[in-house]
CSV table of C-alpha atoms and ligand atoms in Angstrom, one decimal:
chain,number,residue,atom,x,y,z
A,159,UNK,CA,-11.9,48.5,10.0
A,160,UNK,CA,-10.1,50.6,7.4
A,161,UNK,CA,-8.9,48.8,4.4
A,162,UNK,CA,-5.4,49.7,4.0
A,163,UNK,CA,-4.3,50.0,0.1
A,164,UNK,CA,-0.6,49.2,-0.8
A,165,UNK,CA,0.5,52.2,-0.4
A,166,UNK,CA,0.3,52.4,3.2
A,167,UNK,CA,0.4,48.8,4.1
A,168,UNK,CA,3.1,47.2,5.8
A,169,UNK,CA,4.3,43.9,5.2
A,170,UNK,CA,7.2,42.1,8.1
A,171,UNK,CA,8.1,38.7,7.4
A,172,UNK,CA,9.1,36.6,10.3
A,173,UNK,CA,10.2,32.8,10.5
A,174,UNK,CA,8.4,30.0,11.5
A,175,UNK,CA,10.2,27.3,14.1
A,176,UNK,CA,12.4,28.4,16.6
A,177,UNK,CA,12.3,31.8,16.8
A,178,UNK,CA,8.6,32.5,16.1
A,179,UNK,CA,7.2,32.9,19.6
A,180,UNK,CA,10.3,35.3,20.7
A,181,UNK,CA,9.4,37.6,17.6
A,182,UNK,CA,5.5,37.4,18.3
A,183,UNK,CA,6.6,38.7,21.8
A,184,UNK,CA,8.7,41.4,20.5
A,185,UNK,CA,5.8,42.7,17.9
A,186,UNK,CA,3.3,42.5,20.6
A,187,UNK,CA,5.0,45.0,22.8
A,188,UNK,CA,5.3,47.3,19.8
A,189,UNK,CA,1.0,46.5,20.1
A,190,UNK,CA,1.5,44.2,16.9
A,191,UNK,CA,-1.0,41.3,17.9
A,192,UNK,CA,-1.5,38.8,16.0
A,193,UNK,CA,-5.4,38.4,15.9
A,194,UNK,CA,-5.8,35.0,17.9
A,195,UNK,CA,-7.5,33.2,15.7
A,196,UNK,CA,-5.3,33.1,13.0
A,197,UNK,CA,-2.4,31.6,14.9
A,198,UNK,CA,-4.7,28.5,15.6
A,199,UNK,CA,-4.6,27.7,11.5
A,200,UNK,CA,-2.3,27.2,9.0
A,201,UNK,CA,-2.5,30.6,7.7
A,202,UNK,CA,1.0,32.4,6.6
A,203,UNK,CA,-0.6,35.8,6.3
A,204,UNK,CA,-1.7,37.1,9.3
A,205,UNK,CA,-3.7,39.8,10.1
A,206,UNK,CA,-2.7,42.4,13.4
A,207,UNK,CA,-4.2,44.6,16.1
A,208,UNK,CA,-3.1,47.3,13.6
A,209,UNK,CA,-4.5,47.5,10.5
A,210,UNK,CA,-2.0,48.7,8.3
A,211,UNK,CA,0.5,46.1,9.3
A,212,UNK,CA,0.5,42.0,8.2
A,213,UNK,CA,2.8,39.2,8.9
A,214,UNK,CA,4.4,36.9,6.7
A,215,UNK,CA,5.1,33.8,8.0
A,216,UNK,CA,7.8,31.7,6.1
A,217,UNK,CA,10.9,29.5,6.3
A,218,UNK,CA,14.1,31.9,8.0
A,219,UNK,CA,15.7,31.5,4.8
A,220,UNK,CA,13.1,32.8,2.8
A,221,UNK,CA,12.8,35.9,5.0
A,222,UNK,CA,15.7,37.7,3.2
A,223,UNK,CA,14.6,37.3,0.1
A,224,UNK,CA,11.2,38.8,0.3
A,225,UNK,CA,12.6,41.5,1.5
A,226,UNK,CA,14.7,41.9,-1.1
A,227,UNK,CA,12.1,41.7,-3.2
A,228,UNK,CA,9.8,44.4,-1.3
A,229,UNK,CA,7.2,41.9,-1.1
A,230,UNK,CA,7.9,42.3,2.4
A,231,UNK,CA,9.3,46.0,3.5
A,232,UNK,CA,10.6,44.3,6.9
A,233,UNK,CA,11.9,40.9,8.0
A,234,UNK,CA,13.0,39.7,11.4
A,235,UNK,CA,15.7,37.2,11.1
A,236,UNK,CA,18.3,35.7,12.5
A,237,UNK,CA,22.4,36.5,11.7
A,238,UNK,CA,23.0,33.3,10.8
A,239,UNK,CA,20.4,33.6,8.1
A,240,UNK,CA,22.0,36.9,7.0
A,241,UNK,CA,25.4,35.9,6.6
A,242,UNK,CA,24.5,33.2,4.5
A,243,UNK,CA,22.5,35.5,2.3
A,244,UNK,CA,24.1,36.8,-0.7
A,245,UNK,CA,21.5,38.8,-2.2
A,246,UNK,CA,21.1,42.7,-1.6
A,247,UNK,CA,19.1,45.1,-1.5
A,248,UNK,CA,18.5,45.3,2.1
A,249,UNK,CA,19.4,46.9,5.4
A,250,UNK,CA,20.3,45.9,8.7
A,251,UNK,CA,19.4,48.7,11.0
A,252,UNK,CA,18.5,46.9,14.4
A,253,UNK,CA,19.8,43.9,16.6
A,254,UNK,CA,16.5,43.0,18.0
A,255,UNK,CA,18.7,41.0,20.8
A,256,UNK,CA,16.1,38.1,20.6
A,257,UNK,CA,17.2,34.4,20.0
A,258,UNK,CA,20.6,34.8,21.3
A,259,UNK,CA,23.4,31.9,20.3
A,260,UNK,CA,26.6,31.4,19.0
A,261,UNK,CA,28.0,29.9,15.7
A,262,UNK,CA,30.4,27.4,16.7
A,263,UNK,CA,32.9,24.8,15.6
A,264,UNK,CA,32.3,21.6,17.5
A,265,UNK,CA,33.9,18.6,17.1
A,266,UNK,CA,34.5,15.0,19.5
A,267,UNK,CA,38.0,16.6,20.9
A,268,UNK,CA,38.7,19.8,22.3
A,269,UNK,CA,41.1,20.8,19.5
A,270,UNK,CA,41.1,20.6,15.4
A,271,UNK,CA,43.9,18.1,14.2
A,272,UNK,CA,45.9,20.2,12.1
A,273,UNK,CA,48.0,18.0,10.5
A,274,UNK,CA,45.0,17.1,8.1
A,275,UNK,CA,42.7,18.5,5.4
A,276,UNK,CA,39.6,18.9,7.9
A,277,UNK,CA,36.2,17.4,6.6
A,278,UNK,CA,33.3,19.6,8.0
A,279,UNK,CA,29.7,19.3,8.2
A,280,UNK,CA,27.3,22.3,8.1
A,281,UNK,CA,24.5,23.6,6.5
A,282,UNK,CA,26.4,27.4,7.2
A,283,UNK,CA,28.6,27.2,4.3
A,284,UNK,CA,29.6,30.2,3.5
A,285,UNK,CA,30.1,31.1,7.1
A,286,UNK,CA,32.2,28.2,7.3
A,287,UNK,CA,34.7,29.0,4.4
A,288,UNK,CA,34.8,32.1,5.5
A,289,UNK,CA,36.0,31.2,9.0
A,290,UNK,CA,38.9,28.8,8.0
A,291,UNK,CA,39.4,30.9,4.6
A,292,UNK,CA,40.6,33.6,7.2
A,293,UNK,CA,43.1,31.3,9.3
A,294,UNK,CA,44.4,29.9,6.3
A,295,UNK,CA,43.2,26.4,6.3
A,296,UNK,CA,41.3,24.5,3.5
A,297,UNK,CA,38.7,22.5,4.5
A,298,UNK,CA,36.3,20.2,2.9
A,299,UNK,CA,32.5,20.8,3.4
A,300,UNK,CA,30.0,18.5,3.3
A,301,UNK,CA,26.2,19.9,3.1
A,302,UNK,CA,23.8,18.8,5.2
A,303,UNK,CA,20.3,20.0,6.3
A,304,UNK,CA,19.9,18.9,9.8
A,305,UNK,CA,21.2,16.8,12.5
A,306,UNK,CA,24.8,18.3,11.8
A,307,UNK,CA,26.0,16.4,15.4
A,308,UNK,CA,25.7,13.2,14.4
A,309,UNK,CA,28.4,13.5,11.8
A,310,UNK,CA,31.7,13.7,13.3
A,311,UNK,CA,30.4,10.6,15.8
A,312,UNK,CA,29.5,8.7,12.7
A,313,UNK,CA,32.7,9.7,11.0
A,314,UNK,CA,31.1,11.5,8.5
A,315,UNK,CA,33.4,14.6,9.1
A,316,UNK,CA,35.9,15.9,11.6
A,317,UNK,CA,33.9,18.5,13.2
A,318,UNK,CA,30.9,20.5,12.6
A,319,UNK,CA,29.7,24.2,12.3
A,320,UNK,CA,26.6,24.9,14.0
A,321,UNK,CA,24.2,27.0,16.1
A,322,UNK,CA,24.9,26.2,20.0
A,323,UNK,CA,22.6,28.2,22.4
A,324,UNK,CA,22.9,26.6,26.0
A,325,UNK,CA,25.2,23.4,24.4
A,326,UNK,CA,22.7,20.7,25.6
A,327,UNK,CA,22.7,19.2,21.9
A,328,UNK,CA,26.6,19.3,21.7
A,329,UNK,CA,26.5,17.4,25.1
A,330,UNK,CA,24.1,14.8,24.5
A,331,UNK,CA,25.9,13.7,21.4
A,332,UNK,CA,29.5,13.7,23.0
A,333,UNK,CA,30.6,17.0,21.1
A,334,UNK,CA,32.7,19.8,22.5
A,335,UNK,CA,32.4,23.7,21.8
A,336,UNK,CA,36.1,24.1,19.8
A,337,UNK,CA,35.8,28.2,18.2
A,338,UNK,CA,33.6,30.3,18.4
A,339,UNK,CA,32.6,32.0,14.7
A,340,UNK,CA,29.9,34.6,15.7
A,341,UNK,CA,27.4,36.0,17.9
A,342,UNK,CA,24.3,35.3,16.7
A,343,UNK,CA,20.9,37.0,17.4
A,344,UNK,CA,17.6,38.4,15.4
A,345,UNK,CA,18.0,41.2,13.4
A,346,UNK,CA,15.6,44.1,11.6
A,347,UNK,CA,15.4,43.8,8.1
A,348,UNK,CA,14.4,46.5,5.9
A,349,UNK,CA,13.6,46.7,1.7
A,350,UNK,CA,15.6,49.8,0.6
A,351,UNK,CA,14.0,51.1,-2.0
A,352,UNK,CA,11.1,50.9,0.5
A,353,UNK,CA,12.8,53.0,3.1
A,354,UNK,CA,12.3,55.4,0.4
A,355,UNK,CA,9.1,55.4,-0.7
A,356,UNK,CA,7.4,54.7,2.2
A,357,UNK,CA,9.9,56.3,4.4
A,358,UNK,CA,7.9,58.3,7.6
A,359,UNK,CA,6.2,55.0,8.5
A,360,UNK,CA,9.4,52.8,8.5
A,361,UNK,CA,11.5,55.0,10.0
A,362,UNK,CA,8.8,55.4,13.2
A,363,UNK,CA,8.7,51.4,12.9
A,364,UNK,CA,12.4,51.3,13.0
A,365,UNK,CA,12.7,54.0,16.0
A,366,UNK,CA,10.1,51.5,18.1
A,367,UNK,CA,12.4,49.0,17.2
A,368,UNK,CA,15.1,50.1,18.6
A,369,UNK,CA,13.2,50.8,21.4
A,370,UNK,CA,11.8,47.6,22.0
A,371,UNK,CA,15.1,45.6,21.5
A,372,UNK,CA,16.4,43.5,24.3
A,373,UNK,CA,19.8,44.2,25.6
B,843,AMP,P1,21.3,24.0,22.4
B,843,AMP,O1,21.1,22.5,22.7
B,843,AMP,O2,20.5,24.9,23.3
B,843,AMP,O3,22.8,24.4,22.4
B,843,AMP,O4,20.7,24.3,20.9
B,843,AMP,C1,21.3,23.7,19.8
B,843,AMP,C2,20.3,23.4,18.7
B,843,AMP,O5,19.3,24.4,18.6
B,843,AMP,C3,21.0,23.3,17.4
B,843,AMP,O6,20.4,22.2,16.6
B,843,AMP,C4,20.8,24.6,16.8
B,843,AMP,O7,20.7,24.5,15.3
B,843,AMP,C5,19.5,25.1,17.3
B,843,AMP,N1,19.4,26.5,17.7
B,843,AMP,C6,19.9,27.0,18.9
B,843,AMP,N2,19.7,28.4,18.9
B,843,AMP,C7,19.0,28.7,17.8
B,843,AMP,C8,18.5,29.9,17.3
B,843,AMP,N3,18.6,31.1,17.9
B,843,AMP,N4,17.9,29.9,16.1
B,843,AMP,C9,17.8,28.7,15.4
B,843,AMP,N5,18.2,27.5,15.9
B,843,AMP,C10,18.9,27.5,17.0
C-alpha cells in the first residue's frame, strides 16, 4: 500500500450515533469501505478501501468544526448541526438526502397558547430564536441535552423544539407535531481554503457526491 503524505490525503469526518450507518452506506457506494476490522474497535480514525482517504469519527457537533479547521477537508452532517453552527469557513455544496427529518415544534395541544410568554425546551437554540424571532414572539428557552419530550409533560416548558422523523417519540410521550421549522437531512461539508489547495481531488469527490446522493 502507498503511504499517502498530507498533501494528497483526504480527511471526511462523519458522526457517530444515529446517522453513522446511513453515511458508511453512502461512502461505500462511492467504494469508500471502511476496512472491517476497524469498525469492530473503538478506533475514531479509520482507515478505507482507498488509500488516500480516512474517516473521522466524532460527535455531529464536532463535525463542523474540524472542518473549519481543515483538520478534516470534508464532513457529512446533518442541517440541524449546521444551523446551529456559527463558525465559518466552510461550504455546503451537496444535500446527501440521507437521514431525512424535520425540525419541529411540539407541544401536549395542537396549538401554542398565545396569550403567554411561551417557555420552550430544546437543545436547537438558535434555530429556535430564530423561528419565533421571525413571527414576532419572545419566548423563553430552556437548554437541555436530551430527552426534550419529557418537558412540556413534566411542566418544565410549554412546548419543545426537536428532531421528529416518523413521530413515534412525540406519540409515545403524549406530544403533538405543532410547526414545522425545517427540513432536515445530511449534508456535504467542505474546508475552503482546502477546495483550493487541494482542489482536482475535492471537486471529483464532490461530483461523486452529487452522484451518489439520494433523492
Ligand atoms: P421519531 O420517533 O422517529 O420521530 O424520532 C425522534 C427521535 O429521534 C428524537 O429524539 C430525535 O432527536 C431523533 N432523530 C430523529 N431523526 C434524527 C436524525 N436524522 N438525526 C438525529 N436524530 C434524529
Amino acid at each position: 500500500m502507498t503511504t499517502q503524505t498530507g498533501k494528497d490525503l483526504i480527511t471526511i469526518a462523519i458522526s457517530k450515533g444515529r446517522v453513522f450507518e446511513e453515511s458508511l452506506d453512502l461512502l461505500a457506494s462511492l467504494n469508500i469501505q471502511v476496512v472491517e476490522k476497524d469498525l469492530e474497535g473503538r478506533k475514531l480514525l479509520l482507515s478505507t478501501s482507498q488509500p488516500g482517504i480516512r474517516l473521522l469519527v466524532i460527535r455531529s457537533k464536532d463535525v463542523p468544526t474540524y472542518v473549519q479547521y481543515g483538520v478534516a477537508e470534508l464532513g457529512i452532517v446533518g442541517k440541524d448541526v449546521l444551523m446551529e453552527f456559527t463558525g465559518g469557513g466552510i461550504y455546503e455544496p451537496v444535500d446527501l438526502g440521507i437521514a431525512k427529518c424535520r425540525l419541529m415544534v411540539a407541544g401536549m395541544e395542537p396549538q401554542l397558547q398565545n396569550s403567554t410568554r411561551l417557555r420552550v425546551a430544546t437543545k436547537y437554540v438558535r434555530s429556535t430564536q430564530q423561528h419565533f424571532a421571525a413571527k414576532g414572539l419572545q419566548v423563553e428557552l430552556i437548554k437541555l441535552y436530551g430527552s426534550m419530550e419529557l418537558a412540556p409533560v413534566l411542566g418544565l416548558a410549554d412546548c419543545i423544539v426537536d428532531l421528529v422523523a416518523t413521530g413515534n417519540t412525540l406519540k409515545a410521550n403524549g406530544l403533538t407535531p405543532i410547526e414545522h421549522i425545517a427540513d432536515i437531512s445530511c449534508r456535504l461539508i467542505v474546508n475552503k481554503a482546502a477546495m483550493k489547495i487541494k482542489s482536482a481531488t475535492l471537486r471529483r469527490l464532490i461530483e461523486q457526491f452529487k452522484l451518489a446522493a439520494k433523492g
